[in-house]
């Protein structure tokens, strides 16, 4: 255990290549170094000392690539996003999940990252619901019903963690199909399968089940943990999902979190509709009522359903009695940034910055100097296409990943005529 | 919120980012007992208090204007504290000078737009909030030992509904990085935006009853660091209204229709969404499926 941990620390990259060791007559650990040639990135400064590698620039270029690909896809699909999602997460807990190629085991790695994923998912999609399904001993089992509480899902998964038997893709799909079949037509039905096994042991013809899922408009995506399988690829192609195989733990996390932001809304997957929703008011301080969710008497705290006056503890939820969707306005506002994303900033070269009119050479939003430390030369920075202000790379990332506001555009007044032009 | 690992921060050192509302439309029309001149003098004494409470405390002042926003003061850049005999302390004179420059710049920018913006009396709160958050992220990046940041909005102008989405974005980002937004609202009606901001981020919202004693409110409520706050009985949020207003008539509603594609809120059933252009299916289809779902569950 201790030994294996040490091995991990020696290099994440080792694991990627573990499967094809014989290749080129070199060991996997040797190839990591010969392929990456990491020594070439080292540079000496004037006094002959080694300079630290600029990880920030590498990180930023990776981020920009991701942002660009994202904005390309969203531009293609206009502003429509599937914001109301019903996602079934299928976790394969057959004996293949006990394999130790991911440390300490595939199962533990899956559980850890599913927890992060569920939290991130509800942060980004407050009006959506998740249901958990596990595959064990060749049968699929529904762990949690579709619901909006992250804690309930995470707790259920942690209790049931343990692997046994074969895996069955068909059984899982049948169960998921039955669950998602009855959701309202405006919801986006999605399935995310985390598949460890290299085989599927099915009671019938899986191709028929795949066609059935396609007909029910389930968007199935699979993340594999071992190797690519034809049946998974076929499933994803047929239903419009994505199929990826994780190389290592970091890659697995990345692939999983890609499913957290809402996918572009496709008209054939969900019918646009108006949903009747209630915006409950907080119950008066000190009033005593029995809440409909826990069936306990509570003082103060809680919200009152505007249609049937039942008390609920948390939002968003569905009223137990009249079935009205209950939300608060901040829940809706949390999703608006998906609809009005800010455009990616353009990169500004050092020369452009030196010639620019900005005299102070500082980041517009955080006032950090845009000059490279130690020297008087301009460092890399980014500029907003609309307000033409300059931002440091860290602010660029923060603005696009978390803030979703351009400080430059927000701190200038657009004339009403221009404002109405941008709104329409 | 509890998922973030606790950061090793010195727990009684504060970074206070103060957003000062300089909106001329508000200050010229405000009939209250506080004019801009008095307001600034209260705030200056308060800023001085913060710096003197702990020598490690840091303050940043950002002005929220009607046409622009800008940094006014950053105590970490301030190196020369020497003042001549009988003059105002360096902090006062510097902030006053920069504020004056800012107000002039703001006015000039407003004059360019030749009266088109006469009707809008809101200030650009979303801009100054965004700048404050970017500054705080920079402090977070600076290393494991940094002061505990918080934002204090000194606002008087009414809410500008066109800033709703961007202010909410800023609030959620502050919530994610666990930065409380405190608000002291000196206008006549309560600000729904700032009430939500304080409620969501765990800050304090105060609307002083007696504006002539503004400094006392500031010093007793907003001067203590975040750690000491847990020992105090601070004003509790009372009645934050989370009801939504519909996009078509801007009236507050209890129940309404939400477009499944863009989440626009309407008070009546429409055939087509006015925001995203989606054409809706059969009316009341949702209610029917609700019933179906309930039936299958029971």
mmCIF file with all atom_site columns, N, CA and C in Angstrom, chain A residues 173 189 191 209-215 217-221 232-242 266 269:
data_model
loop_
_atom_site.group_PDB
_atom_site.id
_atom_site.type_symbol
_atom_site.label_atom_id
_atom_site.label_alt_id
_atom_site.label_comp_id
_atom_site.label_asym_id
_atom_site.label_entity_id
_atom_site.label_seq_id
_atom_site.pdbx_PDB_ins_code
_atom_site.Cartn_x
_atom_site.Cartn_y
_atom_site.Cartn_z
_atom_site.occupancy
_atom_site.B_iso_or_equiv
_atom_site.pdbx_formal_charge
_atom_site.auth_seq_id
_atom_site.auth_comp_id
_atom_site.auth_asym_id
_atom_site.auth_atom_id
_atom_site.pdbx_PDB_model_num
ATOM 1  N N  . UNK A 1 173 ? -30.049 -0.532 -18.450 1.00 0.00 ? 173 UNK A N  1
ATOM 2  C CA . UNK A 1 173 ? -30.790 0.324  -19.388 1.00 0.00 ? 173 UNK A CA 1
ATOM 3  C C  . UNK A 1 173 ? -32.294 0.147  -19.247 1.00 0.00 ? 173 UNK A C  1
ATOM 4  N N  . UNK A 1 189 ? -33.855 13.872 -20.665 1.00 0.00 ? 189 UNK A N  1
ATOM 5  C CA . UNK A 1 189 ? -33.562 12.590 -20.035 1.00 0.00 ? 189 UNK A CA 1
ATOM 6  C C  . UNK A 1 189 ? -32.143 12.213 -20.368 1.00 0.00 ? 189 UNK A C  1
ATOM 7  N N  . UNK A 1 191 ? -28.621 9.733  -19.281 1.00 0.00 ? 191 UNK A N  1
ATOM 8  C CA . UNK A 1 191 ? -28.074 8.602  -18.547 1.00 0.00 ? 191 UNK A CA 1
ATOM 9  C C  . UNK A 1 191 ? -26.559 8.736  -18.586 1.00 0.00 ? 191 UNK A C  1
ATOM 10 N N  . UNK A 1 209 ? -32.898 -3.155 -26.690 1.00 0.00 ? 209 UNK A N  1
ATOM 11 C CA . UNK A 1 209 ? -32.981 -2.198 -25.582 1.00 0.00 ? 209 UNK A CA 1
ATOM 12 C C  . UNK A 1 209 ? -32.408 -0.853 -25.998 1.00 0.00 ? 209 UNK A C  1
ATOM 13 N N  . UNK A 1 210 ? -31.321 -0.895 -26.748 1.00 0.00 ? 210 UNK A N  1
ATOM 14 C CA . UNK A 1 210 ? -30.720 0.365  -27.197 1.00 0.00 ? 210 UNK A CA 1
ATOM 15 C C  . UNK A 1 210 ? -31.699 1.131  -28.078 1.00 0.00 ? 210 UNK A C  1
ATOM 16 N N  . UNK A 1 211 ? -32.368 0.408  -28.976 1.00 0.00 ? 211 UNK A N  1
ATOM 17 C CA . UNK A 1 211 ? -33.359 1.064  -29.830 1.00 0.00 ? 211 UNK A CA 1
ATOM 18 C C  . UNK A 1 211 ? -34.512 1.645  -29.012 1.00 0.00 ? 211 UNK A C  1
ATOM 19 N N  . UNK A 1 212 ? -34.859 0.916  -27.959 1.00 0.00 ? 212 UNK A N  1
ATOM 20 C CA . UNK A 1 212 ? -35.937 1.374  -27.092 1.00 0.00 ? 212 UNK A CA 1
ATOM 21 C C  . UNK A 1 212 ? -35.546 2.693  -26.402 1.00 0.00 ? 212 UNK A C  1
ATOM 22 N N  . UNK A 1 213 ? -34.295 2.742  -25.956 1.00 0.00 ? 213 UNK A N  1
ATOM 23 C CA . UNK A 1 213 ? -33.799 3.958  -25.300 1.00 0.00 ? 213 UNK A CA 1
ATOM 24 C C  . UNK A 1 213 ? -33.774 5.112  -26.290 1.00 0.00 ? 213 UNK A C  1
ATOM 25 N N  . UNK A 1 214 ? -33.382 4.786  -27.524 1.00 0.00 ? 214 UNK A N  1
ATOM 26 C CA . UNK A 1 214 ? -33.311 5.828  -28.544 1.00 0.00 ? 214 UNK A CA 1
ATOM 27 C C  . UNK A 1 214 ? -34.701 6.403  -28.785 1.00 0.00 ? 214 UNK A C  1
ATOM 28 N N  . UNK A 1 215 ? -35.665 5.514  -28.817 1.00 0.00 ? 215 UNK A N  1
ATOM 29 C CA . UNK A 1 215 ? -37.038 5.920  -29.057 1.00 0.00 ? 215 UNK A CA 1
ATOM 30 C C  . UNK A 1 215 ? -37.566 6.789  -27.909 1.00 0.00 ? 215 UNK A C  1
ATOM 31 N N  . UNK A 1 217 ? -35.899 8.775  -26.259 1.00 0.00 ? 217 UNK A N  1
ATOM 32 C CA . UNK A 1 217 ? -35.094 9.996  -26.210 1.00 0.00 ? 217 UNK A CA 1
ATOM 33 C C  . UNK A 1 217 ? -34.216 10.084 -24.978 1.00 0.00 ? 217 UNK A C  1
ATOM 34 N N  . UNK A 1 218 ? -33.629 8.979  -24.599 1.00 0.00 ? 218 UNK A N  1
ATOM 35 C CA . UNK A 1 218 ? -32.637 9.011  -23.523 1.00 0.00 ? 218 UNK A CA 1
ATOM 36 C C  . UNK A 1 218 ? -31.296 9.313  -24.162 1.00 0.00 ? 218 UNK A C  1
ATOM 37 N N  . UNK A 1 219 ? -30.603 10.281 -23.604 1.00 0.00 ? 219 UNK A N  1
ATOM 38 C CA . UNK A 1 219 ? -29.264 10.582 -24.096 1.00 0.00 ? 219 UNK A CA 1
ATOM 39 C C  . UNK A 1 219 ? -28.290 9.825  -23.201 1.00 0.00 ? 219 UNK A C  1
ATOM 40 N N  . UNK A 1 220 ? -27.690 8.753  -23.729 1.00 0.00 ? 220 UNK A N  1
ATOM 41 C CA . UNK A 1 220 ? -26.832 7.904  -22.898 1.00 0.00 ? 220 UNK A CA 1
ATOM 42 C C  . UNK A 1 220 ? -25.360 8.220  -23.151 1.00 0.00 ? 220 UNK A C  1
ATOM 43 N N  . UNK A 1 221 ? -24.632 8.457  -22.088 1.00 0.00 ? 221 UNK A N  1
ATOM 44 C CA . UNK A 1 221 ? -23.190 8.659  -22.188 1.00 0.00 ? 221 UNK A CA 1
ATOM 45 C C  . UNK A 1 221 ? -22.503 7.626  -21.301 1.00 0.00 ? 221 UNK A C  1
ATOM 46 N N  . UNK A 1 232 ? -20.782 -0.189 -25.956 1.00 0.00 ? 232 UNK A N  1
ATOM 47 C CA . UNK A 1 232 ? -20.918 1.132  -25.336 1.00 0.00 ? 232 UNK A CA 1
ATOM 48 C C  . UNK A 1 232 ? -20.882 2.211  -26.407 1.00 0.00 ? 232 UNK A C  1
ATOM 49 N N  . UNK A 1 233 ? -19.940 2.041  -27.340 1.00 0.00 ? 233 UNK A N  1
ATOM 50 C CA . UNK A 1 233 ? -19.790 3.030  -28.393 1.00 0.00 ? 233 UNK A CA 1
ATOM 51 C C  . UNK A 1 233 ? -21.062 3.101  -29.236 1.00 0.00 ? 233 UNK A C  1
ATOM 52 N N  . UNK A 1 234 ? -21.593 1.921  -29.527 1.00 0.00 ? 234 UNK A N  1
ATOM 53 C CA . UNK A 1 234 ? -22.820 1.830  -30.311 1.00 0.00 ? 234 UNK A CA 1
ATOM 54 C C  . UNK A 1 234 ? -23.972 2.533  -29.576 1.00 0.00 ? 234 UNK A C  1
ATOM 55 N N  . UNK A 1 235 ? -24.058 2.259  -28.281 1.00 0.00 ? 235 UNK A N  1
ATOM 56 C CA . UNK A 1 235 ? -25.121 2.860  -27.467 1.00 0.00 ? 235 UNK A CA 1
ATOM 57 C C  . UNK A 1 235 ? -25.047 4.383  -27.518 1.00 0.00 ? 235 UNK A C  1
ATOM 58 N N  . UNK A 1 236 ? -23.840 4.921  -27.338 1.00 0.00 ? 236 UNK A N  1
ATOM 59 C CA . UNK A 1 236 ? -23.676 6.368  -27.305 1.00 0.00 ? 236 UNK A CA 1
ATOM 60 C C  . UNK A 1 236 ? -23.964 6.986  -28.665 1.00 0.00 ? 236 UNK A C  1
ATOM 61 N N  . UNK A 1 237 ? -23.504 6.309  -29.721 1.00 0.00 ? 237 UNK A N  1
ATOM 62 C CA . UNK A 1 237 ? -23.752 6.842  -31.068 1.00 0.00 ? 237 UNK A CA 1
ATOM 63 C C  . UNK A 1 237 ? -25.251 6.882  -31.373 1.00 0.00 ? 237 UNK A C  1
ATOM 64 N N  . UNK A 1 238 ? -25.925 5.826  -31.024 1.00 0.00 ? 238 UNK A N  1
ATOM 65 C CA . UNK A 1 238 ? -27.350 5.730  -31.322 1.00 0.00 ? 238 UNK A CA 1
ATOM 66 C C  . UNK A 1 238 ? -28.154 6.788  -30.573 1.00 0.00 ? 238 UNK A C  1
ATOM 67 N N  . UNK A 1 239 ? -27.778 7.027  -29.301 1.00 0.00 ? 239 UNK A N  1
ATOM 68 C CA . UNK A 1 239 ? -28.622 7.890  -28.473 1.00 0.00 ? 239 UNK A CA 1
ATOM 69 C C  . UNK A 1 239 ? -28.099 9.323  -28.385 1.00 0.00 ? 239 UNK A C  1
ATOM 70 N N  . UNK A 1 240 ? -26.980 9.608  -29.048 1.00 0.00 ? 240 UNK A N  1
ATOM 71 C CA . UNK A 1 240 ? -26.487 10.989 -29.082 1.00 0.00 ? 240 UNK A CA 1
ATOM 72 C C  . UNK A 1 240 ? -25.642 11.381 -27.890 1.00 0.00 ? 240 UNK A C  1
ATOM 73 N N  . UNK A 1 241 ? -25.152 10.400 -27.171 1.00 0.00 ? 241 UNK A N  1
ATOM 74 C CA . UNK A 1 241 ? -24.304 10.715 -26.013 1.00 0.00 ? 241 UNK A CA 1
ATOM 75 C C  . UNK A 1 241 ? -22.831 10.694 -26.381 1.00 0.00 ? 241 UNK A C  1
ATOM 76 N N  . UNK A 1 242 ? -21.986 10.766 -25.376 1.00 0.00 ? 242 UNK A N  1
ATOM 77 C CA . UNK A 1 242 ? -20.556 10.724 -25.637 1.00 0.00 ? 242 UNK A CA 1
ATOM 78 C C  . UNK A 1 242 ? -19.951 9.506  -24.949 1.00 0.00 ? 242 UNK A C  1
ATOM 79 N N  . UNK A 1 266 ? -31.728 20.177 -27.552 1.00 0.00 ? 266 UNK A N  1
ATOM 80 C CA . UNK A 1 266 ? -32.077 19.789 -28.898 1.00 0.00 ? 266 UNK A CA 1
ATOM 81 C C  . UNK A 1 266 ? -33.582 19.586 -28.933 1.00 0.00 ? 266 UNK A C  1
ATOM 82 N N  . UNK A 1 269 ? -35.139 16.247 -28.438 1.00 0.00 ? 269 UNK A N  1
ATOM 83 C CA . UNK A 1 269 ? -35.000 15.533 -27.170 1.00 0.00 ? 269 UNK A CA 1
ATOM 84 C C  . UNK A 1 269 ? -36.030 15.973 -26.135 1.00 0.00 ? 269 UNK A C  1
#
